[in-house]
PDB file of C-alpha atoms in Angstrom:
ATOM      1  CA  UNK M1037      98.480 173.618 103.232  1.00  0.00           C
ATOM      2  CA  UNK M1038      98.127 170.208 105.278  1.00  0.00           C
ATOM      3  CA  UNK M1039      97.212 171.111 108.924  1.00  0.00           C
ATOM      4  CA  UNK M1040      98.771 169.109 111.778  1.00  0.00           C
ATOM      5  CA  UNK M1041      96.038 166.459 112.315  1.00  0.00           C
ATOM      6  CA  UNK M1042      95.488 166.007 108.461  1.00  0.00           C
ATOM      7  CA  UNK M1043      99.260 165.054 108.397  1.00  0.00           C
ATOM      8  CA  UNK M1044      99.347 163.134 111.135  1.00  0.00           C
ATOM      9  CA  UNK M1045      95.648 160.919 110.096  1.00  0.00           C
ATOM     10  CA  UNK M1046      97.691 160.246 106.680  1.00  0.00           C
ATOM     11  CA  UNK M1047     100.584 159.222 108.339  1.00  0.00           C
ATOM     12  CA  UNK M1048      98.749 156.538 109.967  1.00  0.00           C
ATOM     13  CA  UNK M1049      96.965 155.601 106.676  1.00  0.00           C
ATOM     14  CA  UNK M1050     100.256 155.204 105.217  1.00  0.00           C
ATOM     15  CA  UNK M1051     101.440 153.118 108.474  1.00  0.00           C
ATOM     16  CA  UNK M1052      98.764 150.679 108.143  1.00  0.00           C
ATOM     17  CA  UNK M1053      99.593 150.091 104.342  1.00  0.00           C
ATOM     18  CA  UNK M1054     102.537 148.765 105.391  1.00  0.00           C
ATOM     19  CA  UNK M1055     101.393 146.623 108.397  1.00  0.00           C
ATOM     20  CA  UNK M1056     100.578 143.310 106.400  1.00  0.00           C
ATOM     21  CA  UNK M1057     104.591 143.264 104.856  1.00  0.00           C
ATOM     22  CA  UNK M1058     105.787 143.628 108.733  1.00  0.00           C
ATOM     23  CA  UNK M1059     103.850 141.456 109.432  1.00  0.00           C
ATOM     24  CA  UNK M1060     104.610 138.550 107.141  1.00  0.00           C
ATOM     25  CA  UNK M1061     108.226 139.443 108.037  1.00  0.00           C
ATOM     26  CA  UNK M1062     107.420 138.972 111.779  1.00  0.00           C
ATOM     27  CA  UNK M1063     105.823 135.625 110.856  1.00  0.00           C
ATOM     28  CA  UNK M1064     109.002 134.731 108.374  1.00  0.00           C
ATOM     29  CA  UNK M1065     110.808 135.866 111.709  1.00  0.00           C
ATOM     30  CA  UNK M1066     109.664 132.398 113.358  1.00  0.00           C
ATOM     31  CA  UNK M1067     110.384 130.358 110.333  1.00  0.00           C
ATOM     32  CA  UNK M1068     113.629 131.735 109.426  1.00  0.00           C
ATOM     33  CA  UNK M1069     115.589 135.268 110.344  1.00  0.00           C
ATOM     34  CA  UNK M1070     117.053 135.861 106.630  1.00  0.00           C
ATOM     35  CA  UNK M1071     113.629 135.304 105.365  1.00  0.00           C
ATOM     36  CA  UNK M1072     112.720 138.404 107.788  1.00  0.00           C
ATOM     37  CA  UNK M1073     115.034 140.187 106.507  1.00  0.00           C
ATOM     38  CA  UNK M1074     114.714 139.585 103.218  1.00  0.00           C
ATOM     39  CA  UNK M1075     110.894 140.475 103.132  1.00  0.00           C
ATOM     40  CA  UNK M1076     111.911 144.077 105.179  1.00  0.00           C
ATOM     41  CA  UNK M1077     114.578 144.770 103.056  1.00  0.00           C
ATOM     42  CA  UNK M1078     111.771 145.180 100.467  1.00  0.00           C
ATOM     43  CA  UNK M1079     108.839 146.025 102.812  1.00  0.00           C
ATOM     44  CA  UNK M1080     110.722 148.970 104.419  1.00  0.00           C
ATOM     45  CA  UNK M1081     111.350 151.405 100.606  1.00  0.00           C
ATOM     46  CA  UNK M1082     107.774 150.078  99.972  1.00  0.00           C
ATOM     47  CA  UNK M1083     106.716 152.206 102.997  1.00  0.00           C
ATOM     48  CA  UNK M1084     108.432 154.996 102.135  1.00  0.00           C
ATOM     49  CA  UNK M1085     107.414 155.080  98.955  1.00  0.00           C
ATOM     50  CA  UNK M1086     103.537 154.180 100.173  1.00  0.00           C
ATOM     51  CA  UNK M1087     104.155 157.699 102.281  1.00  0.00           C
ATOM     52  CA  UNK M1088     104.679 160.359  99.097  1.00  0.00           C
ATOM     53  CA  UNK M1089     101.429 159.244  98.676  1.00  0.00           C
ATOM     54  CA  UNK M1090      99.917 159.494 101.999  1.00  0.00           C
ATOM     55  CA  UNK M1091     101.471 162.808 102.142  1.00  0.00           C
ATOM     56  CA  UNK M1092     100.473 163.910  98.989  1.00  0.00           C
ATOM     57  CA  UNK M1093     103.713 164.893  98.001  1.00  0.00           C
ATOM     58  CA  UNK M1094     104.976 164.470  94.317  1.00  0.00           C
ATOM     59  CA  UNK M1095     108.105 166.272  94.926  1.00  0.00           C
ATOM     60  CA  UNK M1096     109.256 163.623  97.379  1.00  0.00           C
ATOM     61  CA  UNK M1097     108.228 160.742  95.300  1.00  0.00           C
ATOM     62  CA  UNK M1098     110.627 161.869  92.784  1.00  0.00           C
ATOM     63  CA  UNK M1099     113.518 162.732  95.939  1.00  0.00           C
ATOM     64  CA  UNK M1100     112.784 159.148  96.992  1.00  0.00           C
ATOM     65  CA  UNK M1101     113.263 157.999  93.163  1.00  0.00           C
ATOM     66  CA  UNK M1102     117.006 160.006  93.015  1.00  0.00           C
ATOM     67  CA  UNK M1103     117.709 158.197  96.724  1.00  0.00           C
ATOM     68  CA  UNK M1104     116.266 154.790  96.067  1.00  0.00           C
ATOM     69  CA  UNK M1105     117.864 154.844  92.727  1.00  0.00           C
ATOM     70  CA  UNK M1106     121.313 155.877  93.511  1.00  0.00           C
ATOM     71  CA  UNK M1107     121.562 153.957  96.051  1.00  0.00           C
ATOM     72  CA  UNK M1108     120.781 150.696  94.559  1.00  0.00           C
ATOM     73  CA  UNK M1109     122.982 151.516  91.599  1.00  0.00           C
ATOM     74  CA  UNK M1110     125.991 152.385  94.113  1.00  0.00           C
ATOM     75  CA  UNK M1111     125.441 149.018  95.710  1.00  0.00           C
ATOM     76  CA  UNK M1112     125.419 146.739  92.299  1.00  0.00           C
ATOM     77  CA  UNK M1113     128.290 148.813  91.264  1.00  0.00           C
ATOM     78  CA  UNK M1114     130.324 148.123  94.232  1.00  0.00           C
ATOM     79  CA  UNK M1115     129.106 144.230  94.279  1.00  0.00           C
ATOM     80  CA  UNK M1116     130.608 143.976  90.699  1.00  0.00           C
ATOM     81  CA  UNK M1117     133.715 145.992  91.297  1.00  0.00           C
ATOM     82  CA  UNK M1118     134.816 144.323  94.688  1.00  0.00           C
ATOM     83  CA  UNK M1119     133.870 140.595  94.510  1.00  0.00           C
ATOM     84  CA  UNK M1120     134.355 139.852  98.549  1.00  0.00           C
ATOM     85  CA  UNK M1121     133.096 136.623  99.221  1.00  0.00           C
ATOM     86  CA  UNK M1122     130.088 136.265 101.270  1.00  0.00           C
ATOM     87  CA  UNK M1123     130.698 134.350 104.916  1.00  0.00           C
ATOM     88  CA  UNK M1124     128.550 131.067 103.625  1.00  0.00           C
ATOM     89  CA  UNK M1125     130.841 131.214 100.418  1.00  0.00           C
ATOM     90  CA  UNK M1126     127.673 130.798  98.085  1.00  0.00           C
ATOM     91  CA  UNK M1127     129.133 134.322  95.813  1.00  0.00           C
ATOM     92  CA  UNK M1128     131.570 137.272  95.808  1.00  0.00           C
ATOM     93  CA  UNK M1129     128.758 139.804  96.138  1.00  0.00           C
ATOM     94  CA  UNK M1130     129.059 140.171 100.282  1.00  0.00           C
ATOM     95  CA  UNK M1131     130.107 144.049  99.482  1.00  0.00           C
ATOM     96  CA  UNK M1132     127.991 146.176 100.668  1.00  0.00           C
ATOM     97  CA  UNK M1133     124.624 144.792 101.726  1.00  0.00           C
ATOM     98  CA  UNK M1134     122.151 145.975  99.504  1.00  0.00           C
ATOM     99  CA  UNK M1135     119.682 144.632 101.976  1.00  0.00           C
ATOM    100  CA  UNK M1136     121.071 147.209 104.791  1.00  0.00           C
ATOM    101  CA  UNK M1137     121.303 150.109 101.877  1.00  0.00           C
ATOM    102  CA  UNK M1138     117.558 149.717 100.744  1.00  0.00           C
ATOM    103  CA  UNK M1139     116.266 149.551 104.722  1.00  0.00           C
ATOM    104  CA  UNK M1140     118.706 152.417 105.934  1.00  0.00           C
ATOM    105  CA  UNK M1141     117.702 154.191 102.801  1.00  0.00           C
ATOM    106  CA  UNK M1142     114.009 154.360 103.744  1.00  0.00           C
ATOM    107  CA  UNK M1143     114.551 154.924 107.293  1.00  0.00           C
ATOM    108  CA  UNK M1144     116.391 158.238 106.290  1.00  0.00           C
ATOM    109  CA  UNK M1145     114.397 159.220 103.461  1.00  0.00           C
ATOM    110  CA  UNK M1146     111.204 158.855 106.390  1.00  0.00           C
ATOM    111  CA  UNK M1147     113.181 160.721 109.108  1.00  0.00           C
ATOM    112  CA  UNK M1148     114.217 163.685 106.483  1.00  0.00           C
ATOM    113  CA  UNK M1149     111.247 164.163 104.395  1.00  0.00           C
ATOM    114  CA  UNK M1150     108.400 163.757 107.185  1.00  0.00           C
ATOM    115  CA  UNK M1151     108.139 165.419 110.352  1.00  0.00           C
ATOM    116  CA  UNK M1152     105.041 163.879 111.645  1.00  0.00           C
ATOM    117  CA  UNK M1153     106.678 160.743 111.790  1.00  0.00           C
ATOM    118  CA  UNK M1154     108.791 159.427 114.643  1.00  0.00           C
ATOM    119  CA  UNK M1155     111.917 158.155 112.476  1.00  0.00           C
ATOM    120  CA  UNK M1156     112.994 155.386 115.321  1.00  0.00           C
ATOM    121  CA  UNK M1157     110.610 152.958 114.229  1.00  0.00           C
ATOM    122  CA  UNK M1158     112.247 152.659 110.522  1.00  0.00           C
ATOM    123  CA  UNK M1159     115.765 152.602 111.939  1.00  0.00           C
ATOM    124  CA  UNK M1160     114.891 149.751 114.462  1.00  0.00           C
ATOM    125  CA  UNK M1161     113.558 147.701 112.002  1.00  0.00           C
ATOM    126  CA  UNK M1162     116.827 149.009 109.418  1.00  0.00           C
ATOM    127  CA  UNK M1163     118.947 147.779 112.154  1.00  0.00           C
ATOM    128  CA  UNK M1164     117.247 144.343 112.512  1.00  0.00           C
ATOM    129  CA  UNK M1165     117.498 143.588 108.682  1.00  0.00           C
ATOM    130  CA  UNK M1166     121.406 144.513 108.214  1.00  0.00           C
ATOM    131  CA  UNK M1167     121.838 142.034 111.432  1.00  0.00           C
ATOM    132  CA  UNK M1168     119.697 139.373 109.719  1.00  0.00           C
ATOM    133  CA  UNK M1169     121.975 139.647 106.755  1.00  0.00           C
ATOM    134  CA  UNK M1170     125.257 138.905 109.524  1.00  0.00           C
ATOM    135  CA  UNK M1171     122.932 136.020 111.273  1.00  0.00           C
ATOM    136  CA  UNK M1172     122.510 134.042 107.775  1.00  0.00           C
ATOM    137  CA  UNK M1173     126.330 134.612 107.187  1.00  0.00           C
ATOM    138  CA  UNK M1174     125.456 136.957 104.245  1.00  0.00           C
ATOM    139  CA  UNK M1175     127.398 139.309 105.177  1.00  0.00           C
ATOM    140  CA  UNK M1176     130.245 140.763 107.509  1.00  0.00           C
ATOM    141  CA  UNK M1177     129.005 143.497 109.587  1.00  0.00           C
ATOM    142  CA  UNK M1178     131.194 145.649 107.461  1.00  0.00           C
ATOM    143  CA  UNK M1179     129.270 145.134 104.407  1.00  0.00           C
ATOM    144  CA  UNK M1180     126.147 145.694 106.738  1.00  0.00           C
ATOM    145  CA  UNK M1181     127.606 149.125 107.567  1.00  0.00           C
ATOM    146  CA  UNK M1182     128.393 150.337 104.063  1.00  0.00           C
ATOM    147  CA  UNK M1183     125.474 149.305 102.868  1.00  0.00           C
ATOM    148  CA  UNK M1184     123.678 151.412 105.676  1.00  0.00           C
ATOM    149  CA  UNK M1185     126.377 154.793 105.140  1.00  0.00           C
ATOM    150  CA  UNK M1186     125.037 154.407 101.306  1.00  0.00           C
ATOM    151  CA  UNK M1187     121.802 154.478 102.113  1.00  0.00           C
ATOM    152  CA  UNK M1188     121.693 156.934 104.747  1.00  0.00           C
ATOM    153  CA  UNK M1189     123.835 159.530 102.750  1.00  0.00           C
ATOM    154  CA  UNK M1190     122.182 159.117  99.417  1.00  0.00           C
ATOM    155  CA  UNK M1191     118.839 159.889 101.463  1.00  0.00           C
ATOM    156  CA  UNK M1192     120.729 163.146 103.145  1.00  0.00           C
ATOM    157  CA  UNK M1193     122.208 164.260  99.609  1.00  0.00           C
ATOM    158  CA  UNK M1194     118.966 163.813  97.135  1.00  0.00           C
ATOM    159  CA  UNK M1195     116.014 164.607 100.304  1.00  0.00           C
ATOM    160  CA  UNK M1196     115.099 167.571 101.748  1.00  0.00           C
ATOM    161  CA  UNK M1197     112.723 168.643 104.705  1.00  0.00           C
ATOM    162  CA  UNK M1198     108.683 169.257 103.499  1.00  0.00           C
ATOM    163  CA  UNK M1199     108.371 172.127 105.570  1.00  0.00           C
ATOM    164  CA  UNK M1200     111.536 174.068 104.361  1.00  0.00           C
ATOM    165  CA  UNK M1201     111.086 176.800 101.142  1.00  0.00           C
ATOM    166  CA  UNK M1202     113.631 178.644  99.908  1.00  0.00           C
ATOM    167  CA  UNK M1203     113.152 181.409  97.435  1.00  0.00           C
ATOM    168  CA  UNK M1204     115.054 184.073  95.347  1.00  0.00           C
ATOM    169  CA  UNK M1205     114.098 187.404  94.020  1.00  0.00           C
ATOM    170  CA  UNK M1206     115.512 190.092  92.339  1.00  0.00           C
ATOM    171  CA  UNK M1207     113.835 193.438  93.364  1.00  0.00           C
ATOM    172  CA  UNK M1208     114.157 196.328  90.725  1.00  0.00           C
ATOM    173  CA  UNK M1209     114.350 199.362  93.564  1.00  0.00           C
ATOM    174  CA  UNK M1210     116.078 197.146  96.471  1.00  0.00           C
ATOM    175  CA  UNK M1211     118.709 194.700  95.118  1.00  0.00           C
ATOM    176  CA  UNK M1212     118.405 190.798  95.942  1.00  0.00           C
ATOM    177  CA  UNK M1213     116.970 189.303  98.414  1.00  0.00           C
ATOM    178  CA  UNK M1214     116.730 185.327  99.497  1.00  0.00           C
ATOM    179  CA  UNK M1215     114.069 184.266 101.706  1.00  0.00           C
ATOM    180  CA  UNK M1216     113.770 181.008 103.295  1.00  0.00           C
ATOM    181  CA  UNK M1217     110.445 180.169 104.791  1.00  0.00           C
ATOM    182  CA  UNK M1218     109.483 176.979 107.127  1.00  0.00           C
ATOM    183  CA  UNK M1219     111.191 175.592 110.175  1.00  0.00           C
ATOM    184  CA  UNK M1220     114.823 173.739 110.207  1.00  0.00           C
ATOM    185  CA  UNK M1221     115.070 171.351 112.452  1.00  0.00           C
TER     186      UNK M1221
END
């Protein structure tokens, strides 16, 4: 068992992996806004992912696999099944933003799965990449917000909380019994 301070040092670890990508976003960010978004649409899973390691914690690597996974698949399916034009006019893939699905996605998995970490951060920055996708006429905030509903559900369907255990027995001399261990939040 991870105590508190453990958690909390490899939180930061994982934090700091991630640094350089926000940073070359923030950078891209004076140069050009999609750019930005563009490199945190990417940067944000990559911290997410970075943190099943941080944490230690194979079973969330593979719950961040189902989310990530699912949700990009929803979105390509949906691009090639709706064909809405994008605002600039440069495709018919506007719907959803798979930019917006990917951030929101991570943002979700990180507030679900972790506890030690404050979950604002990743939606702030989620936030800031669907609007970069509006600002380089990408998208219509519409496809912004299904893209961010796909991500956030997929992350509530396929993740579940670290600290929650649930367990089943079947006692010979006392019947069943389910016992759930852990704190729900």
């Amino acid at each position: 068992m991870r105590t508190g301070r453990s958690s909390v040092s490899h939180s930061w670890l994982g934090l700091v992996a991630g640094v350089p990508l926000c940073a070359h976003a923030a950078y891209a960010l004076a140069d050009n806004t999609e750019t930005a978004g563009d490199i945190l649409g990417v940067a944000l899973p990559a911290m997410a992912f970075v943190f099943t390691f941080t944490h230690d914690d194979p079973e969330g690597r593979v719950q961040f696999y189902k989310s990530f996974g699912v949700t990009v698949a929803e979105t390509w399916l949906l691009k090639q099944t709706v064909h809405k034009e994008r605002p600039d006019g440069s495709n018919d893939q506007s719907f959803p933003s798979g930019h917006a699905a990917s951030a929101f996605q991570a943002a979700s998995f990180v507030q679900r799965r972790y506890d030690d970490l404050p979950a604002w951060p990743g939606y702030v920055l989620a936030t800031y990449t669907g609007w970069t996708r509006v600002e380089a006429k990408k998208h219509y905030a519409s496809d912004v917000l299904a893209g961010a509903a796909l991500g956030l559900s997929n992350s509530f369907v396929f993740v579940t909380r670290r600290d929650v255990h649930v367990s089943a027995a079947l006692e010979p001399h006392h019947g069943f019994e389910i016992r759930f261990a852990g704190t729900l939040r």
